[in-house]
XYZ file of C-alpha atoms in Angstrom:
384
model
C 0.000 0.000 0.000
C 1.130 3.508 -0.641
C 2.544 5.231 2.359
C 0.915 8.505 3.243
C 3.212 11.499 3.207
C 2.830 14.060 5.958
C 6.083 15.989 6.199
C 4.658 19.457 6.508
C 6.010 22.926 5.909
C 4.624 25.871 7.838
C 2.018 27.907 6.014
C 2.445 31.717 5.995
C -0.401 31.901 8.505
C -0.406 28.431 10.055
C -3.468 27.062 11.825
C -3.176 25.798 15.357
C -2.740 22.038 14.837
C -3.882 19.356 17.219
C -0.429 17.748 16.817
C 2.479 19.595 15.149
C 4.435 18.184 12.248
C 6.980 17.096 14.820
C 4.813 14.241 16.081
C 5.633 10.617 15.358
C 2.265 10.226 13.619
C 3.394 12.765 10.997
C 6.884 11.390 10.360
C 6.353 9.508 7.099
C 9.193 11.101 5.159
C 11.530 11.605 8.100
C 14.921 10.044 8.555
C 14.951 7.052 10.919
C 14.469 8.380 14.421
C 13.972 11.995 13.327
C 10.912 13.885 14.508
C 10.727 16.545 11.746
C 11.017 20.227 12.639
C 7.589 21.802 12.848
C 8.515 25.365 11.936
C 11.066 27.599 10.256
C 11.756 29.563 13.416
C 15.246 29.136 14.857
C 14.075 30.001 18.365
C 12.960 27.551 20.995
C 9.183 27.201 21.443
C 7.765 29.262 24.288
C 4.942 26.797 25.000
C 4.792 23.096 25.664
C 2.332 20.739 24.008
C 0.702 17.504 25.114
C -1.284 15.465 22.579
C -3.023 12.107 22.542
C -4.074 10.428 19.283
C -5.990 7.269 18.503
C -6.062 5.719 15.013
C -8.412 2.963 13.876
C -7.352 1.456 10.523
C -9.161 -1.213 8.501
C -8.685 -2.542 4.969
C -10.591 -5.051 2.872
C -10.796 -6.783 -0.504
C -13.694 -8.528 -2.274
C -14.669 -11.418 -0.042
C -14.122 -9.832 3.339
C -12.055 -7.768 5.756
C -8.273 -8.101 5.947
C -6.218 -6.080 8.394
C -7.469 -4.133 11.426
C -5.104 -1.893 13.429
C -5.726 -0.001 16.680
C -3.027 2.575 17.455
C -2.973 4.990 20.410
C -0.092 7.479 20.462
C 1.184 10.112 22.883
C 3.249 13.214 22.048
C 4.978 15.708 24.350
C 6.921 18.902 23.557
C 8.622 20.737 26.422
C 10.835 23.865 26.304
C 13.762 23.367 28.679
C 15.195 26.869 28.369
C 15.248 29.836 26.006
C 17.452 27.834 23.621
C 16.689 24.175 24.311
C 13.612 22.019 23.718
C 12.817 18.326 24.082
C 10.077 16.329 22.373
C 9.090 12.715 22.123
C 6.311 10.305 21.314
C 5.112 6.821 22.172
C 2.880 4.606 20.035
C 1.347 1.146 20.288
C -0.147 -0.754 17.338
C -2.378 -3.791 17.749
C -2.735 -5.670 14.439
C -5.096 -8.491 13.496
C -6.622 -9.926 10.336
C -5.717 -11.938 7.263
C -3.206 -11.679 4.431
C -4.065 -9.971 1.116
C -5.382 -11.986 -1.792
C -2.559 -13.484 -3.879
C 0.031 -12.841 -1.176
C 0.371 -16.594 -0.662
C 1.495 -16.323 2.929
C 2.522 -19.289 4.990
C 1.057 -18.151 8.273
C 1.425 -14.460 8.973
C 3.494 -13.061 11.787
C 1.551 -14.967 14.428
C 2.376 -18.392 13.061
C -1.270 -19.441 13.545
C -2.826 -18.963 10.123
C -3.874 -15.334 10.556
C -2.071 -12.068 11.165
C -1.864 -11.023 14.815
C 0.922 -8.767 15.948
C 1.738 -5.673 17.947
C 4.244 -2.849 17.731
C 5.557 -0.496 20.379
C 7.601 2.503 19.267
C 9.144 5.586 20.800
C 10.981 8.723 19.636
C 12.946 11.319 21.564
C 14.637 14.429 20.250
C 16.634 17.256 21.806
C 17.020 20.523 19.849
C 19.476 23.322 20.575
C 18.575 26.716 19.086
C 21.371 29.073 18.055
C 21.425 32.384 16.210
C 20.002 31.606 12.727
C 20.402 27.854 13.311
C 19.119 24.824 15.175
C 20.761 21.443 15.821
C 18.796 18.358 16.832
C 19.794 14.866 17.954
C 17.310 12.038 18.158
C 16.852 8.367 18.916
C 14.094 5.894 18.141
C 13.177 2.352 19.073
C 10.529 0.024 17.660
C 9.682 -3.534 18.681
C 7.370 -6.179 17.245
C 7.031 -9.889 17.935
C 9.451 -10.718 15.125
C 11.181 -7.392 14.415
C 13.250 -4.840 16.328
C 14.640 -1.544 15.124
C 17.000 1.017 16.661
C 17.857 4.386 15.102
C 19.914 7.517 15.753
C 19.765 10.832 13.938
C 21.380 14.239 13.639
C 19.837 17.231 11.886
C 20.659 20.901 11.421
C 18.692 23.865 10.103
C 20.363 27.117 9.069
C 18.429 30.235 8.073
C 19.462 33.258 6.037
C 20.033 36.660 7.653
C 16.500 37.769 6.770
C 15.109 34.362 7.888
C 13.243 33.977 4.587
C 15.219 30.887 3.608
C 16.102 27.831 5.663
C 18.451 24.998 4.697
C 18.000 21.576 6.265
C 20.614 18.837 6.617
C 20.142 15.481 8.269
C 21.606 12.008 8.630
C 20.059 8.954 10.215
C 21.238 5.403 10.831
C 18.991 2.434 11.611
C 19.752 -1.146 12.631
C 17.007 -3.767 12.337
C 16.827 -7.390 13.472
C 14.350 -9.920 12.056
C 13.379 -13.143 13.861
C 10.321 -14.603 12.128
C 8.023 -16.746 14.240
C 8.029 -19.535 11.631
C 11.783 -20.026 12.020
C 12.671 -19.202 8.406
C 14.453 -15.954 9.277
C 16.387 -16.087 12.529
C 18.811 -13.371 13.618
C 18.648 -11.624 10.231
C 19.839 -8.020 10.070
C 19.331 -4.904 7.987
C 21.188 -1.609 8.268
C 20.202 1.669 6.642
C 21.773 5.112 6.289
C 19.600 8.074 5.236
C 20.729 11.561 4.238
C 18.405 14.547 3.843
C 19.024 17.889 2.110
C 16.313 20.514 1.903
C 15.475 24.154 1.470
C 12.419 26.174 2.468
C 11.873 29.581 0.834
C 9.396 32.299 1.763
C 8.109 33.658 -1.558
C 5.874 36.399 -0.164
C 3.829 37.261 2.893
C 1.281 34.693 1.680
C 3.330 31.920 0.029
C 6.097 29.489 0.946
C 7.733 26.550 -0.835
C 9.804 23.625 0.433
C 11.857 21.051 -1.461
C 13.658 18.077 0.119
C 15.844 15.286 -1.219
C 16.301 12.109 0.825
C 18.798 9.400 -0.097
C 18.497 6.003 1.594
C 21.046 3.208 1.311
C 20.463 -0.112 3.018
C 21.830 -3.626 3.010
C 20.789 -6.848 4.669
C 17.638 -8.963 4.794
C 14.680 -7.616 2.759
C 12.778 -10.830 1.917
C 9.451 -11.760 3.524
C 9.851 -15.027 5.463
C 6.067 -15.509 5.688
C 5.656 -16.030 1.954
C 6.179 -19.386 0.281
C 8.693 -17.923 -2.167
C 10.030 -14.415 -1.581
C 13.637 -13.673 -2.522
C 14.637 -10.019 -2.679
C 18.003 -8.316 -3.264
C 20.113 -7.700 -0.155
C 20.751 -4.063 -1.089
C 18.275 -1.253 -1.621
C 18.737 2.367 -2.677
C 15.914 4.896 -2.521
C 15.923 8.512 -3.715
C 12.915 10.608 -2.663
C 12.151 14.161 -3.787
C 9.326 16.058 -2.095
C 8.210 19.574 -3.032
C 5.351 21.327 -1.275
C 3.806 24.753 -1.850
C 1.599 26.562 0.683
C -0.334 29.754 0.012
C -2.633 31.708 2.273
C -5.685 33.155 0.489
C -6.756 36.307 2.357
C -10.183 36.640 0.730
C -11.352 33.325 2.127
C -8.888 33.240 5.056
C -7.901 29.754 3.843
C -4.596 27.996 3.156
C -3.979 25.832 0.085
C -1.242 23.200 0.196
C -0.023 21.405 -2.942
C 2.655 18.713 -3.006
C 4.446 16.353 -5.349
C 6.635 13.424 -4.329
C 8.799 11.240 -6.552
C 10.512 8.095 -5.273
C 13.060 6.114 -7.266
C 13.635 2.652 -5.791
C 16.452 0.330 -6.833
C 13.899 -2.510 -6.644
C 12.245 -0.890 -9.684
C 8.990 0.236 -8.049
C 9.310 3.970 -8.750
C 6.339 6.050 -7.607
C 4.663 9.463 -7.924
C 2.345 11.162 -5.423
C 0.303 14.331 -6.008
C -1.712 15.822 -3.153
C -3.835 18.871 -2.394
C -5.158 20.111 0.963
C -7.440 23.038 1.767
C -7.451 24.435 5.312
C -10.538 26.544 6.112
C -11.090 28.221 9.504
C -14.737 28.544 10.533
C -16.604 30.443 13.226
C -16.349 29.713 16.951
C -12.961 27.984 16.748
C -13.976 25.329 14.231
C -11.914 24.425 11.167
C -12.207 21.959 8.298
C -9.483 20.507 6.097
C -10.442 18.401 3.048
C -7.643 16.650 1.144
C -7.104 14.463 -1.914
C -4.060 12.389 -2.828
C -3.238 10.359 -5.962
C -0.501 7.722 -5.902
C 0.922 5.579 -8.701
C 3.805 3.114 -8.738
C 5.532 0.744 -11.138
C 6.110 -2.897 -10.260
C 9.398 -4.092 -8.808
C 11.717 -5.670 -11.343
C 11.300 -9.089 -9.698
C 7.526 -8.958 -9.091
C 5.284 -11.411 -10.966
C 1.496 -11.324 -11.243
C -0.713 -14.315 -10.369
C -0.974 -17.222 -10.892
C 1.658 -18.117 -8.313
C 4.545 -18.987 -8.871
C 4.565 -17.620 -12.409
C 8.014 -16.382 -13.491
C 9.964 -18.053 -10.702
C 13.540 -19.071 -11.544
C 15.738 -20.787 -8.982
C 18.402 -18.422 -7.639
C 16.790 -15.263 -9.085
C 14.998 -12.520 -7.099
C 11.261 -13.216 -6.971
C 8.151 -11.933 -5.184
C 4.389 -12.222 -5.568
C 3.770 -9.562 -2.905
C 1.170 -7.267 -4.475
C 2.504 -4.316 -2.485
C 5.331 -4.374 -5.050
C 2.954 -4.603 -8.029
C 1.986 -1.785 -10.408
C -1.114 0.106 -9.268
C -2.707 3.486 -8.663
C -4.608 4.745 -5.635
C -6.826 7.636 -4.538
C -7.113 8.865 -0.943
C -9.746 11.494 -0.155
C -9.897 12.726 3.410
C -11.278 15.350 5.741
C -10.234 16.731 9.135
C -12.507 18.687 11.492
C -11.002 20.455 14.512
C -12.312 22.586 17.354
C -10.311 25.033 19.499
C -11.452 24.975 23.124
C -10.712 27.304 26.066
C -7.431 27.120 28.003
C -5.381 25.798 25.064
C -7.301 22.585 24.379
C -7.975 21.278 20.848
C -9.985 18.270 19.668
C -9.997 16.886 16.146
C -11.361 14.091 13.982
C -9.778 12.903 10.725
C -11.202 10.396 8.246
C -9.440 9.089 5.134
C -10.554 6.526 2.553
C -8.127 4.631 0.335
C -8.982 2.849 -2.913
C -6.364 0.953 -4.927
C -6.721 -0.525 -8.405
C -4.182 -1.840 -10.892
C -5.963 0.021 -13.697
C -5.549 3.374 -11.923
C -1.802 3.383 -12.415
C -0.470 6.117 -14.729
C 0.534 3.524 -17.343
C 0.149 -0.236 -17.472
C -0.908 -1.807 -14.190
C -0.512 -5.341 -12.871
C -3.234 -7.611 -14.232
C -5.393 -10.062 -12.327
C -5.332 -8.264 -8.979
C -8.367 -7.558 -6.838
C -8.938 -3.940 -5.736
C -7.950 -2.979 -2.210
C -9.860 -0.538 0.025
C -8.987 0.976 3.391
C -10.082 3.657 5.804
C -8.478 5.558 8.669
C -10.348 7.161 11.545
C -8.153 9.322 13.757
C -9.276 11.206 16.848
C -7.136 13.441 18.992
C -6.994 15.845 21.880
C -4.154 18.234 22.730
C -3.277 21.048 25.080
C -0.678 23.801 25.057
C 0.908 24.749 28.366
């Protein structure tokens, strides 16, 4: 499934979010362990923030439901001094369901015929604010029944004298260990290094643009031990380019956000994502934010459509995992938020996902059933 992209840039007149872009829930394009900077400002925040989120995810294909995930998450931002701030988040995912059609799994992560698993994850970050600059160090940990990940990161942001331009630099390293419950992958390892370069430019009092490049280089175990035959290369290179444009529209007091993301994967499954979001404040502290995202990807070089095991050659990379097939997807969504007295905010976000092979911009993978999903996210936060 396409990963949602949430790395935000500040709008010229940003709304008060329930959780800032620094939260773990919004870290899709971040380096491993990095909680992305939530603003251009090179000064420490003068307020703390506490936020609690709960996500209910479900997907399905013709014939019935598949995966169901419950995920509560906690975020805390705390200024420590005029030039130092700490932030961190905790999340827990409870996963249950069945494997996708044509995935040909042996048993799922539970080893009992279905998919039952959990994930606990945490992020911490410490940021030092200097004159026209900020330096952050972070660490992250994630644990599942059959998978553990550790990550460290370092990032720096440097602004111009007039503070209208900010350069971002970052590096992250992650070390993963895989121990599948079916015994096919024991003490397998994967190591990844990510590098980020970016620039954010204020174009006018109402418009801002951001462009980031992320380079990821990893080696180790990438195959899926829960599939009957799944042999993937032991090295992977990913180049991601994200550009986002925000403009405040004074006549309607709204903010329009447009973004484009291109990902080139050494596995061959290159992808494009185009998204648009409209933020509209309403009376009495209410706001509404509709969004629409289109995603398209090519199939991995070693992916083969059903029937399984079509195309398999002994000793050659091979997968029938439809997440590496060629498909397109649409994700409409809407967020409603309400500002309450004494710094409290509540919000509700709903997104629907629909995936079809025929929706790819080009030739899609044949013989695959459509996939549908929905997210329901509720949250409450307070500044202090």
